[in-house]
Amino acid sequence: MFRRALLGLAALLPLGIGVARAAPPAPAELKIGTLYASSGPFASISMPVYDALKIWINEKNAEGGVFVKPYNKKIPIKLISYDDQSSTATAATLYNQLITQDKVDLLIADSGSVLTSVAVPIAKEHKMFLFDVSGTGGTFFTKDNPYIGLMADPVSTIWPKYIADFLDDIGVKNGIKKVAILYSTNDFTGTQAAAVRGFIKKAGKLDIVYDQGVPTSTSNYTVLLNNIAAHNPDAVLELGYVGNDIAFLRNLQDSGDKFRFVFTIYGGTEMDELLKNVGAAAMQGTFSYVPAALYDYKPNFGPTLEQFRAAWDKAYPKGSGVEWGANAVYGYMTGLVLERTLATTASMDQMAIHNAVFGLSGKLNTLDGPFALNAEGAQVGEITPLGQLQMQGKDLKLVAVYPPKFAKGKADLGK
Amino acid sequence: MLVGALFAGLVFGLYFTLVGLGLNLVFGVMRIVNLAHGDFLMLGGFAAYGLFSAFGLPPLASALIVLVVFTLLGLPIYYLVVPRLLAARDSEMLSIILFFGMSQMIEAITTIAFGATERSLPGRLLGVGPVILLGQRLPSSWVYSAVVSAVAVVGVYLYLYRTRLGTLTRAVMVSRDEALATGIDVHRVSAIAFGIGIALAGIAGVFAPFMLGSVTPAIGAGINIAAFAVIVVGTLGNPLGTVLGGIIYGVSLMLMQTYLSSWANILPNLLLIAVLLIRPEGLLGRQVRRA
């Protein structure tokens, strides 16, 4: 009797182990939560991210869902999204709602540092990993917060390195001595200004003759340009959002002032948008970052830039009111990181998500370039090259000019 | 730098006179607060963008079209909204709520129709490069905008003081009830003033791409704050006081940008608080207005 019972138990043992190892019951859908800004000053950088994320979700759902390793099957994605209207106060409420009411499985921040800044403490408090699309503010990434990872842009503390390196190297050789820095006072451009100021001062080759912050809402730069010109700088760095750059470049053209080196962030990053509002004549000769939307990286996962552009044009044809630009790449690239994360995570626990995201660091190459995080979750994989907007025939092109390993042309600093 | 800032502020302030002029006219005649004023300015900007994109019309031609169309647009809006509002016990407060709702609707509809991104007009349409005036360099578009603003101010002055309709309008501004008692068609006078107020906002919008870099559906709220600062400083309900308010606003903004640039965006609020605390009737006001 005892032997039969023992044999029966022995027969059940493998079954019992099998039950313990089986995948947990899979949910009917995977809830991804995010915010977007359909209006306000950040709409032009937010909507392309959101629209591109939807392309990725639609692609996955058309394939039956995204593969989730802990459940060992594909699960359809349900996107839960709210409009924060570019308001940090509204965004804070809605991030809380996504976590506590909607109970999303994965949380994606809205685009840009301003609207990400309120998500960082909320995600940390709720121990929810934050997929930070393009909030590059240096203060977001700290040793005591494992619940954040920057997806697309390099962290602002290193992002402007090539600007300073170019001025210290090529600039000094060509007689550039004095630099003016004009920046919008927010997490993103404030950090960029601090970084570039630090790089220039550390090298000690250039003299910063003008260094002023202005509110992000600034829409007229005429008097500021007059004041800058009074200091007679060779190089002017204007660090602002899209609306700031449009107003700055228009006012610069109107002022008749000429500087040998003029830099704006969005002249290259959202080139189509700037070109539409400013015109080629006002942008020609200025410098900007060369974003992934204009640089052909070799991905080891996901589509090439050309393939994604085709999908984008199909989803949002010309005249649809949705502009192509770097932020479109950032949104889709975030989807690709999510896809690899879900395919490799040990469980859906948020620290397991953290481990999976950090496990991709140094291994993943997408259409946005190499993905690498430092210990605090800041993106350090790719520092955006410096480019100059140059006329090629009748077209204005952004030509990578620095560093030499990325350069596809030579900078023209004029006289 | 100081002289440059003062001169630029003077010209920039003339543009902001145009921005606030319509708001003050509407408040002066109807004692209602049109919180959708900035959104009508935005629509003027989009109208100029559309007219240029579709027909290649320059801003000055667009301004004339906007003047006519927006004035006509104001008439039905007035009759639909304002008489019922004025019949209410607290029409000023209710007007804030109602026009705030209208502002949200206009912004939402424009966003749906045109998208949220920036729209602008080529700078060359109002001349490329600076103009030298009294030894100071100014963008030529600023000069055009200031001239149009001056023309609008003179036009409003002539309308109020040199036409019969203007005399009736001033009568309504002094006392709506007494004007009604003397047989003045108060609603007709008010409707025309409302139309003109909206048209002035629209014309300011035509030049917004040149003065503010670009227009988006969301610029209305920020414009309203600046416009309120201008008209409160200049005197609420006194359209011509707007000139003084606009110039003070423009000069103060340019001085702030020159010497305290990081704090420039608090200027409208500072001006509002300072005037309300020290001289609530406005710089040209004779006594405290009783609401």
XYZ file of C-alpha atoms in Angstrom:
706
model
C 0.000 0.000 0.000
C 2.736 2.371 1.085
C 4.861 1.388 -1.970
C 1.935 2.080 -4.357
C 1.359 5.465 -2.775
C 5.053 6.274 -3.039
C 5.100 5.229 -6.707
C 2.009 7.355 -7.379
C 3.667 10.332 -5.724
C 6.808 9.718 -7.749
C 4.689 9.658 -10.909
C 3.078 12.968 -9.998
C 6.362 14.656 -9.137
C 7.438 15.553 -12.688
C 3.919 16.786 -13.326
C 4.129 18.980 -10.274
C 7.420 20.448 -11.449
C 5.857 20.929 -14.827
C 3.016 22.919 -13.313
C 5.475 25.111 -11.430
C 7.387 25.891 -14.628
C 4.371 26.601 -16.831
C 3.880 30.175 -18.048
C 1.460 32.209 -15.954
C -1.914 32.841 -17.557
C -1.477 35.456 -20.231
C -3.622 38.597 -20.180
C -5.904 39.266 -23.139
C -4.012 42.425 -23.896
C -0.869 44.263 -22.899
C -1.579 47.776 -21.703
C 0.917 50.440 -22.767
C 0.298 53.903 -21.354
C 1.586 57.190 -22.672
C 0.781 60.887 -22.979
C 0.912 63.178 -25.977
C 0.526 66.919 -26.505
C -1.887 67.751 -29.309
C -1.555 71.453 -28.589
C 0.791 73.889 -26.906
C 4.486 74.572 -27.333
C 5.534 70.898 -27.274
C 2.993 69.603 -29.792
C 5.490 69.677 -32.643
C 7.907 67.366 -30.818
C 5.248 65.247 -29.128
C 2.870 64.329 -31.925
C 5.496 62.745 -34.235
C 6.619 60.507 -31.330
C 3.039 59.488 -30.614
C 2.179 58.949 -34.281
C 5.294 56.821 -34.821
C 4.560 54.756 -31.708
C 1.118 54.039 -33.146
C 2.727 52.785 -36.363
C 4.769 50.278 -34.339
C 1.717 49.182 -32.325
C -0.391 48.747 -35.453
C 2.366 46.668 -37.047
C 2.607 44.394 -34.015
C -1.157 44.022 -33.648
C -1.409 43.154 -37.337
C 0.993 40.279 -36.553
C -1.231 39.092 -33.702
C 0.510 41.099 -30.978
C 3.966 41.482 -29.510
C 5.868 38.455 -28.204
C 6.053 38.512 -24.387
C 8.580 36.030 -23.016
C 7.048 35.481 -19.547
C 3.835 34.275 -21.212
C 5.660 32.653 -24.135
C 3.144 33.997 -26.639
C 2.126 37.024 -28.637
C -0.244 39.399 -26.885
C -2.183 42.211 -28.576
C -1.262 45.703 -27.450
C -3.808 48.140 -26.071
C -2.566 51.723 -26.150
C -3.967 53.925 -23.389
C -3.090 57.537 -24.087
C -4.153 60.962 -22.894
C -3.601 64.498 -24.145
C -1.602 66.601 -21.681
C -1.870 69.704 -23.928
C 1.788 70.556 -23.167
C 0.878 71.253 -19.533
C 3.096 69.753 -16.846
C 0.266 70.036 -14.296
C -2.093 68.076 -16.550
C 0.669 65.608 -17.369
C 1.348 64.901 -13.680
C -2.330 64.025 -13.102
C -2.475 61.848 -16.196
C 0.743 59.942 -15.440
C -0.762 59.100 -12.044
C -3.975 58.020 -13.724
C -2.133 55.717 -16.122
C -0.373 53.997 -13.216
C -3.047 53.887 -10.522
C -6.340 53.783 -12.440
C -5.510 52.236 -15.798
C -2.815 50.003 -14.280
C -0.740 49.976 -17.451
C 1.912 47.292 -17.868
C 4.440 49.657 -19.439
C 4.744 53.428 -19.101
C 6.131 55.708 -21.818
C 6.806 59.393 -21.128
C 5.687 62.216 -23.388
C 8.347 63.712 -25.640
C 10.911 66.205 -24.378
C 12.400 67.034 -21.008
C 9.687 69.428 -19.816
C 6.848 66.901 -20.004
C 9.108 64.063 -18.850
C 10.268 65.977 -15.781
C 6.972 65.379 -13.954
C 6.896 61.687 -14.907
C 10.267 60.859 -13.339
C 9.310 61.269 -9.636
C 5.848 59.758 -10.181
C 7.268 56.633 -11.842
C 9.892 56.331 -9.134
C 7.318 56.663 -6.362
C 5.134 53.943 -7.877
C 8.158 51.767 -8.737
C 7.125 51.812 -12.392
C 9.825 51.722 -15.036
C 9.653 54.830 -17.230
C 10.497 54.506 -20.902
C 11.851 58.038 -21.335
C 11.653 58.739 -25.071
C 13.603 61.986 -25.330
C 13.676 63.643 -21.929
C 17.396 64.235 -21.801
C 17.635 66.507 -18.749
C 20.700 65.443 -16.767
C 18.904 65.607 -13.402
C 16.524 62.768 -14.340
C 19.212 60.115 -14.027
C 20.377 59.387 -10.494
C 21.878 56.407 -8.702
C 18.890 56.045 -6.386
C 16.359 55.696 -9.223
C 16.423 52.455 -11.203
C 13.011 53.164 -12.734
C 14.063 55.113 -15.832
C 15.833 54.505 -19.122
C 16.447 57.084 -21.861
C 15.599 55.705 -25.280
C 16.487 57.974 -28.149
C 18.569 61.068 -27.572
C 21.889 61.258 -25.793
C 21.652 62.728 -22.306
C 22.009 66.521 -22.443
C 25.162 66.505 -20.331
C 27.094 64.888 -23.204
C 24.923 65.741 -26.209
C 26.567 69.076 -27.141
C 30.110 67.664 -26.881
C 30.740 67.781 -30.631
C 29.683 71.452 -30.814
C 32.365 72.379 -28.293
C 34.895 69.991 -29.830
C 34.276 71.459 -33.291
C 34.670 75.047 -32.086
C 37.780 74.200 -30.075
C 39.293 72.312 -32.996
C 38.179 73.529 -36.442
C 36.770 76.785 -35.098
C 39.946 77.945 -33.369
C 42.040 76.974 -36.412
C 39.753 79.230 -38.489
C 39.993 82.186 -36.163
C 36.882 81.746 -34.009
C 37.585 83.231 -30.597
C 34.379 84.546 -29.021
C 31.190 82.607 -28.341
C 27.678 83.723 -27.376
C 25.241 81.297 -25.712
C 21.513 82.056 -25.686
C 19.297 79.355 -24.219
C 15.719 78.746 -23.145
C 15.430 78.170 -19.429
C 14.045 74.632 -19.185
C 15.445 71.208 -18.229
C 16.398 70.318 -21.793
C 18.094 73.385 -23.188
C 19.266 74.584 -19.765
C 21.219 71.347 -19.346
C 22.574 71.614 -22.895
C 23.768 75.152 -22.203
C 25.426 74.071 -18.952
C 27.136 71.194 -20.748
C 28.462 73.201 -23.691
C 29.565 75.979 -21.336
C 31.444 73.399 -19.270
C 33.138 71.822 -22.315
C 34.233 75.226 -23.662
C 35.546 76.434 -20.298
C 37.385 73.147 -19.704
C 39.211 73.414 -23.038
C 39.971 77.066 -22.313
C 40.490 78.036 -25.955
C 37.405 80.228 -26.441
C 35.986 83.240 -24.678
C 32.275 83.176 -23.773
C 31.258 86.819 -24.225
C 27.467 86.463 -23.859
C 25.608 83.852 -21.814
C 21.915 84.505 -21.178
C 18.802 82.453 -20.553
C 15.371 83.452 -21.829
C 11.928 82.021 -21.046
C 10.905 79.121 -23.275
C 7.876 81.206 -24.294
C 10.133 83.799 -25.969
C 8.886 84.505 -29.476
C 10.939 87.539 -30.450
C 14.721 87.721 -30.508
C 15.327 91.062 -32.233
C 16.596 92.951 -29.191
C 18.430 89.868 -27.911
C 20.250 89.666 -31.257
C 21.106 93.362 -31.022
C 22.551 92.722 -27.574
C 24.517 89.696 -28.784
C 25.881 91.643 -31.753
C 27.065 94.346 -29.345
C 29.448 91.735 -27.852
C 30.815 90.921 -31.317
C 30.933 87.113 -31.045
C 32.187 84.842 -33.838
C 29.889 81.975 -32.868
C 26.305 82.100 -31.592
C 24.663 79.051 -30.009
C 20.889 79.368 -29.690
C 19.490 76.480 -27.665
C 15.686 76.419 -27.702
C 12.624 74.449 -28.734
C 11.084 74.475 -32.237
C 9.147 77.730 -31.779
C 12.223 79.444 -30.333
C 14.419 78.341 -33.237
C 11.876 79.509 -35.817
C 11.638 82.970 -34.249
C 15.405 83.195 -33.726
C 16.330 82.314 -37.313
C 13.675 84.620 -38.767
C 14.817 87.500 -36.561
C 18.458 86.777 -37.390
C 17.685 87.084 -41.085
C 15.700 90.275 -40.502
C 18.460 91.787 -38.371
C 21.085 91.567 -41.103
C 23.633 90.395 -38.480
C 26.184 87.860 -39.684
C 28.012 85.434 -37.421
C 30.523 82.886 -38.651
C 28.964 80.017 -36.721
C 25.278 79.869 -35.789
C 23.847 76.777 -34.109
C 20.225 75.785 -33.464
C 18.994 72.418 -32.197
C 15.948 72.042 -34.413
C 17.418 73.388 -37.662
C 18.488 69.790 -38.262
C 16.404 67.834 -35.776
C 13.084 69.054 -37.219
C 14.442 70.311 -40.522
C 11.207 70.024 -42.536
C 9.273 71.981 -39.918
C 11.921 74.707 -39.759
C 12.272 74.889 -43.531
C 8.515 75.381 -43.892
C 8.485 78.270 -41.432
C 11.868 79.894 -41.865
C 12.886 79.214 -45.449
C 16.150 77.935 -46.917
C 17.778 81.374 -47.167
C 17.588 81.961 -43.417
C 18.840 78.465 -42.567
C 21.660 78.175 -45.086
C 25.080 77.987 -43.434
C 23.741 77.413 -39.916
C 24.779 74.371 -37.891
C 22.681 71.795 -36.094
C 22.689 68.234 -34.828
C 22.433 65.552 -37.502
C 19.561 63.431 -36.175
C 18.817 59.808 -36.987
C 16.069 61.009 -39.346
C 18.834 62.291 -41.627
C 21.609 59.779 -40.954
C 21.583 56.194 -42.184
C 22.623 53.972 -39.282
C 22.940 50.219 -39.802
C 20.368 48.537 -37.545
C 20.695 44.983 -36.224
C 17.015 45.033 -35.263
C 14.012 46.622 -36.941
C 13.728 48.463 -40.257
C 16.242 50.751 -41.879
C 15.571 54.476 -41.994
C 14.415 54.160 -45.602
C 11.965 51.376 -44.773
C 10.545 53.277 -41.807
C 10.219 56.456 -43.870
C 8.154 54.514 -46.406
C 5.866 53.239 -43.623
C 5.592 56.768 -42.228
C 4.710 58.305 -45.596
C 2.056 55.633 -46.099
C 0.500 56.279 -42.685
C 0.827 60.066 -42.814
C 0.955 61.314 -46.405
C 1.942 64.873 -47.261
C -0.738 67.331 -46.235
C -1.948 65.222 -43.312
C -0.598 67.843 -40.910
C 1.934 65.392 -39.417
C 5.545 66.355 -40.028
C 8.415 63.910 -40.536
C 11.447 64.485 -38.335
C 13.765 63.074 -35.714
C 10.941 62.703 -33.217
C 9.188 60.281 -35.542
C 12.295 58.075 -35.408
C 12.397 58.412 -31.611
C 8.797 57.206 -31.255
C 9.281 54.162 -33.473
C 12.643 53.370 -31.918
C 10.989 53.326 -28.482
C 8.593 50.724 -29.838
C 11.559 48.610 -30.964
C 13.150 48.802 -27.503
C 9.824 47.749 -25.968
C 9.673 44.831 -28.375
C 13.155 43.578 -27.468
C 12.485 44.191 -23.768
C 9.307 42.087 -23.811
C 11.085 39.367 -25.756
C 13.859 39.075 -23.159
C 12.384 40.027 -19.761
C 12.189 37.320 -17.098
C 8.843 38.576 -15.833
C 6.556 41.569 -16.030
C 7.815 42.849 -12.686
C 9.104 46.384 -13.165
C 12.616 45.582 -11.952
C 12.698 42.684 -14.395
C 11.685 45.180 -17.101
C 14.543 47.399 -15.908
C 16.972 44.469 -16.164
C 15.754 43.605 -19.647
C 16.118 47.188 -20.908
C 19.596 47.507 -19.447
C 20.412 44.064 -20.888
C 19.935 45.543 -24.359
C 22.554 48.194 -23.693
C 25.507 47.883 -26.057
C 23.837 45.087 -28.032
C 20.969 46.823 -29.790
C 21.402 48.910 -32.913
C 18.287 50.471 -34.406
C 17.572 53.034 -37.097
C 18.362 55.583 -34.336
C 21.901 54.266 -33.899
C 23.533 52.306 -31.077
C 21.527 51.898 -27.857
C 23.662 52.123 -24.716
C 22.755 53.194 -21.197
C 24.995 54.197 -18.345
C 24.361 52.888 -14.828
C 21.764 55.606 -14.157
C 19.783 54.945 -17.329
C 21.054 57.898 -19.376
C 21.552 57.296 -23.087
C 25.239 57.383 -23.989
C 25.243 55.160 -27.049
C 25.403 57.760 -29.700
C 26.422 61.388 -29.593
C 24.709 63.141 -32.453
C 27.156 64.421 -35.095
C 27.366 68.115 -35.904
C 26.080 69.138 -39.319
C 25.867 72.261 -41.456
C 22.929 73.218 -43.659
C 24.429 73.649 -47.107
C 22.856 74.286 -50.508
C 23.341 71.365 -52.885
C 21.872 72.459 -56.193
C 18.474 73.886 -55.334
C 18.057 71.856 -52.164
C 19.155 72.590 -48.637
C 20.917 69.571 -47.140
C 22.191 68.885 -43.652
C 25.748 67.673 -44.127
C 27.545 65.946 -41.236
C 30.818 67.840 -40.743
C 32.087 66.708 -37.329
C 33.558 64.519 -35.881
C 35.730 63.287 -38.743
C 34.539 59.664 -38.361
C 30.964 60.745 -39.200
C 31.784 63.656 -41.526
C 30.337 63.582 -45.029
C 31.431 67.076 -45.979
C 33.476 70.045 -44.918
C 32.256 72.916 -42.775
C 32.171 76.389 -44.284
C 32.761 79.005 -41.606
C 32.816 81.978 -43.944
C 34.958 85.004 -43.170
C 22.041 98.563 -25.952
C 19.740 100.786 -23.876
C 18.792 103.091 -26.763
C 18.285 100.100 -29.055
C 16.037 98.402 -26.499
C 13.978 101.561 -25.955
C 13.504 102.167 -29.658
C 12.684 98.543 -30.425
C 10.300 98.512 -27.470
C 8.475 101.522 -28.828
C 7.902 99.881 -32.206
C 7.141 96.452 -30.710
C 4.724 98.170 -28.337
C 2.844 99.688 -31.254
C 2.165 96.157 -32.490
C 0.882 95.186 -29.049
C -1.381 98.219 -29.175
C -3.031 96.544 -32.138
C -3.165 93.270 -30.197
C -5.046 94.893 -27.292
C -7.110 97.461 -29.174
C -10.016 95.206 -30.137
C -10.215 93.646 -26.685
C -10.481 97.063 -25.093
C -13.089 98.278 -27.580
C -15.297 95.270 -26.863
C -14.883 95.697 -23.108
C -15.524 99.439 -23.319
C -18.764 99.062 -25.239
C -20.193 95.857 -23.772
C -18.437 95.442 -20.407
C -17.701 91.823 -21.302
C -14.336 90.083 -21.262
C -13.620 88.365 -24.566
C -11.262 85.583 -23.514
C -11.360 84.262 -27.075
C -9.627 87.444 -28.293
C -6.254 85.699 -28.625
C -7.886 82.891 -30.573
C -9.375 85.317 -33.080
C -5.853 86.717 -33.464
C -4.623 83.186 -34.091
C -7.353 82.695 -36.710
C -6.147 85.869 -38.412
C -2.675 84.348 -38.596
C -4.017 81.123 -40.067
C -6.148 83.119 -42.525
C -3.053 84.977 -43.739
C -1.183 81.674 -44.032
C -4.069 80.123 -45.969
C -4.534 83.104 -48.286
C -0.815 83.150 -49.079
C -0.589 79.379 -49.580
C -3.688 79.192 -51.779
C -3.577 82.463 -53.714
C -0.154 83.964 -52.999
C -1.751 86.969 -51.313
C 0.662 89.267 -49.443
C -0.072 90.153 -45.792
C -1.370 93.654 -46.514
C -4.011 92.290 -48.903
C -4.847 89.554 -46.403
C -5.285 92.193 -43.696
C -7.952 93.940 -45.782
C -9.798 90.670 -46.396
C -9.550 89.752 -42.702
C -10.914 93.196 -41.769
C -14.058 92.655 -43.828
C -14.600 88.949 -43.133
C -13.939 89.110 -39.389
C -16.176 92.171 -38.970
C -18.997 90.287 -40.701
C -18.185 87.184 -38.639
C -18.514 89.191 -35.446
C -22.118 90.211 -36.138
C -23.754 86.755 -35.874
C -21.467 85.807 -32.975
C -22.613 88.937 -31.161
C -26.325 88.293 -31.694
C -25.924 84.629 -30.787
C -24.078 85.218 -27.534
C -23.886 88.732 -26.168
C -27.528 89.895 -25.695
C -28.282 86.855 -23.509
C -25.045 87.406 -21.649
C -25.849 91.049 -20.953
C -29.281 90.081 -19.642
C -27.642 87.991 -16.921
C -27.048 89.386 -13.431
C -23.252 89.088 -13.520
C -22.481 89.438 -17.200
C -18.765 90.217 -16.741
C -18.090 87.001 -14.827
C -20.303 84.937 -17.120
C -18.565 86.385 -20.163
C -15.230 85.111 -18.833
C -16.611 81.582 -18.574
C -18.437 81.684 -21.892
C -15.579 83.117 -23.927
C -13.121 80.774 -22.222
C -15.242 77.919 -23.562
C -15.317 79.538 -26.997
C -11.524 79.908 -26.852
C -11.118 76.198 -26.109
C -13.449 75.287 -28.961
C -11.658 77.494 -31.488
C -8.284 76.072 -30.484
C -9.518 72.481 -30.648
C -11.226 72.901 -34.023
C -8.172 74.643 -35.499
C -5.889 71.896 -34.201
C -8.095 69.212 -35.722
C -8.310 71.082 -39.024
C -4.696 72.202 -39.448
C -2.598 70.243 -36.946
C -0.709 71.582 -33.935
C 2.523 72.603 -35.621
C 3.836 76.091 -36.304
C 2.707 78.045 -39.389
C 4.418 81.086 -40.750
C 4.783 83.321 -43.784
C 8.014 83.978 -45.663
C 9.860 86.915 -44.140
C 10.521 88.369 -47.609
C 6.811 89.297 -47.932
C 7.473 92.313 -45.718
C 11.025 92.923 -46.885
C 14.290 91.209 -46.073
C 16.925 92.766 -43.853
C 16.860 95.651 -41.448
C 15.610 99.225 -41.842
C 17.645 102.055 -40.294
C 15.422 104.467 -38.343
C 16.990 107.256 -36.280
C 20.254 105.337 -36.279
C 18.641 102.139 -35.001
C 18.255 98.935 -36.984
C 14.809 97.347 -37.038
C 13.353 94.469 -39.066
C 11.321 95.890 -41.937
C 8.385 93.688 -40.905
C 8.289 95.540 -37.573
C 7.970 98.842 -39.384
C 5.089 97.516 -41.518
C 3.349 96.114 -38.444
C 3.793 99.361 -36.518
C 2.429 101.397 -39.430
C -0.611 99.120 -39.754
C -1.107 99.394 -36.004
C -0.946 103.199 -36.188
C -3.444 103.194 -39.060
C -5.770 100.980 -36.990
C -5.523 103.323 -33.998
C -6.274 106.354 -36.191
C -9.128 104.419 -37.793
C -10.653 103.593 -34.403
C -10.214 107.229 -33.338
C -11.937 108.524 -36.481
C -14.690 105.948 -36.062
C -15.324 106.948 -32.444
C -14.969 110.728 -32.787
C -15.755 111.588 -36.395
C -18.715 109.392 -37.315
C -22.305 109.310 -36.136
C -21.998 105.599 -35.381
C -18.935 106.392 -33.294
C -20.843 109.001 -31.312
C -23.537 106.420 -30.613
C -20.852 103.915 -29.639
C -19.374 106.377 -27.155
C -22.835 106.971 -25.755
C -23.198 103.239 -25.143
C -19.730 103.196 -23.547
C -20.773 105.918 -21.081
C -24.073 104.313 -20.103
C -25.755 101.446 -21.864
C -29.053 101.995 -20.054
C -29.216 105.706 -20.814
C -28.308 105.055 -24.434
C -31.169 102.563 -24.610
C -33.518 105.080 -23.006
C -32.667 107.710 -25.609
C -33.628 105.365 -28.423
C -30.202 104.256 -29.579
C -30.199 100.798 -31.170
C -27.738 99.514 -28.587
C -27.480 96.014 -30.019
C -26.708 97.287 -33.520
C -24.016 99.623 -32.212
C -22.572 96.902 -29.987
C -22.633 94.277 -32.723
C -20.625 96.530 -35.031
C -18.144 97.293 -32.234
C -17.848 93.566 -31.519
C -17.170 92.891 -35.197
C -14.543 95.631 -35.324
C -12.942 94.244 -32.150
C -12.624 90.797 -33.666
C -11.385 92.253 -36.943
C -8.626 94.168 -35.125
C -7.547 90.921 -33.461
C -7.563 89.230 -36.870
C -5.404 91.964 -38.416
C -2.937 91.646 -35.548
C -2.917 87.920 -36.312
C -1.962 88.552 -39.947
C 1.274 90.136 -38.703
C 1.851 87.645 -35.873
C 4.065 85.336 -37.992
C 6.432 88.282 -38.513
C 6.351 89.584 -34.948
C 6.110 86.294 -33.034
C 7.959 83.967 -35.414
C 4.982 81.725 -36.127
C 1.422 80.921 -35.111
C 0.032 77.726 -33.634
C -3.541 76.952 -32.564
C -2.391 77.278 -28.938
C -1.033 80.832 -28.938
C -4.341 82.395 -27.874
C -3.888 82.029 -24.105
C -0.477 83.715 -24.068
C -1.728 86.514 -26.305
C -4.668 87.112 -23.970
C -2.359 87.637 -20.990
C -0.239 90.164 -22.889
C -3.353 91.899 -24.254
C -4.842 92.162 -20.758
C -1.638 93.668 -19.415
C -1.707 96.226 -22.233
C -5.312 97.305 -21.717
C -5.227 97.286 -17.916
C -2.124 99.486 -17.944
C -3.640 101.759 -20.579
C -7.100 101.839 -18.904
C -9.848 99.278 -19.245
C -12.622 100.434 -21.507
C -10.614 103.250 -23.087
C -9.543 102.023 -26.556
C -7.148 104.914 -27.113
C -5.464 104.308 -23.743
C -4.340 101.033 -25.306
C -1.650 102.971 -27.181
C 0.011 103.970 -23.930
C -0.403 100.471 -22.496
C 1.094 98.884 -25.625
C 4.135 101.146 -25.627
C 4.779 100.621 -21.910
C 4.464 96.871 -22.426
C 6.802 96.859 -25.448
C 9.481 99.024 -23.868
C 9.348 97.102 -20.574
C 9.632 93.765 -22.391
C 12.677 94.857 -24.379
C 14.359 96.275 -21.264
C 13.677 93.022 -19.428
C 15.125 91.021 -22.342
C 18.220 93.205 -22.241
C 18.920 93.303 -18.508
C 16.914 90.456 -16.919
C 16.242 88.146 -19.832
C 15.421 85.019 -17.794
C 12.556 86.846 -16.082
C 11.017 88.466 -19.165
C 7.940 86.211 -19.200
C 6.714 87.440 -15.826
C 6.484 90.983 -17.151
C 2.757 90.961 -18.133
C 1.833 89.647 -14.691
C 4.087 92.190 -12.974
C 2.513 95.044 -14.918
C -0.989 93.795 -14.162
C -0.309 93.463 -10.431
C 1.511 96.794 -10.199
C -1.219 98.754 -11.978
C -4.046 97.052 -10.094
C -2.349 97.797 -6.761
C -1.174 101.340 -7.430
C -3.635 102.745 -9.950
C -6.480 100.298 -10.594
C -8.249 102.716 -12.942
C -5.287 102.491 -15.347
C -2.809 105.206 -16.231
C -5.343 107.238 -18.209
C -8.355 106.410 -16.026
C -10.105 109.123 -14.019
C -11.617 107.012 -11.260
C -11.946 103.451 -10.137
C -14.353 101.703 -12.412
C -17.361 100.255 -10.636
C -18.258 96.873 -12.067
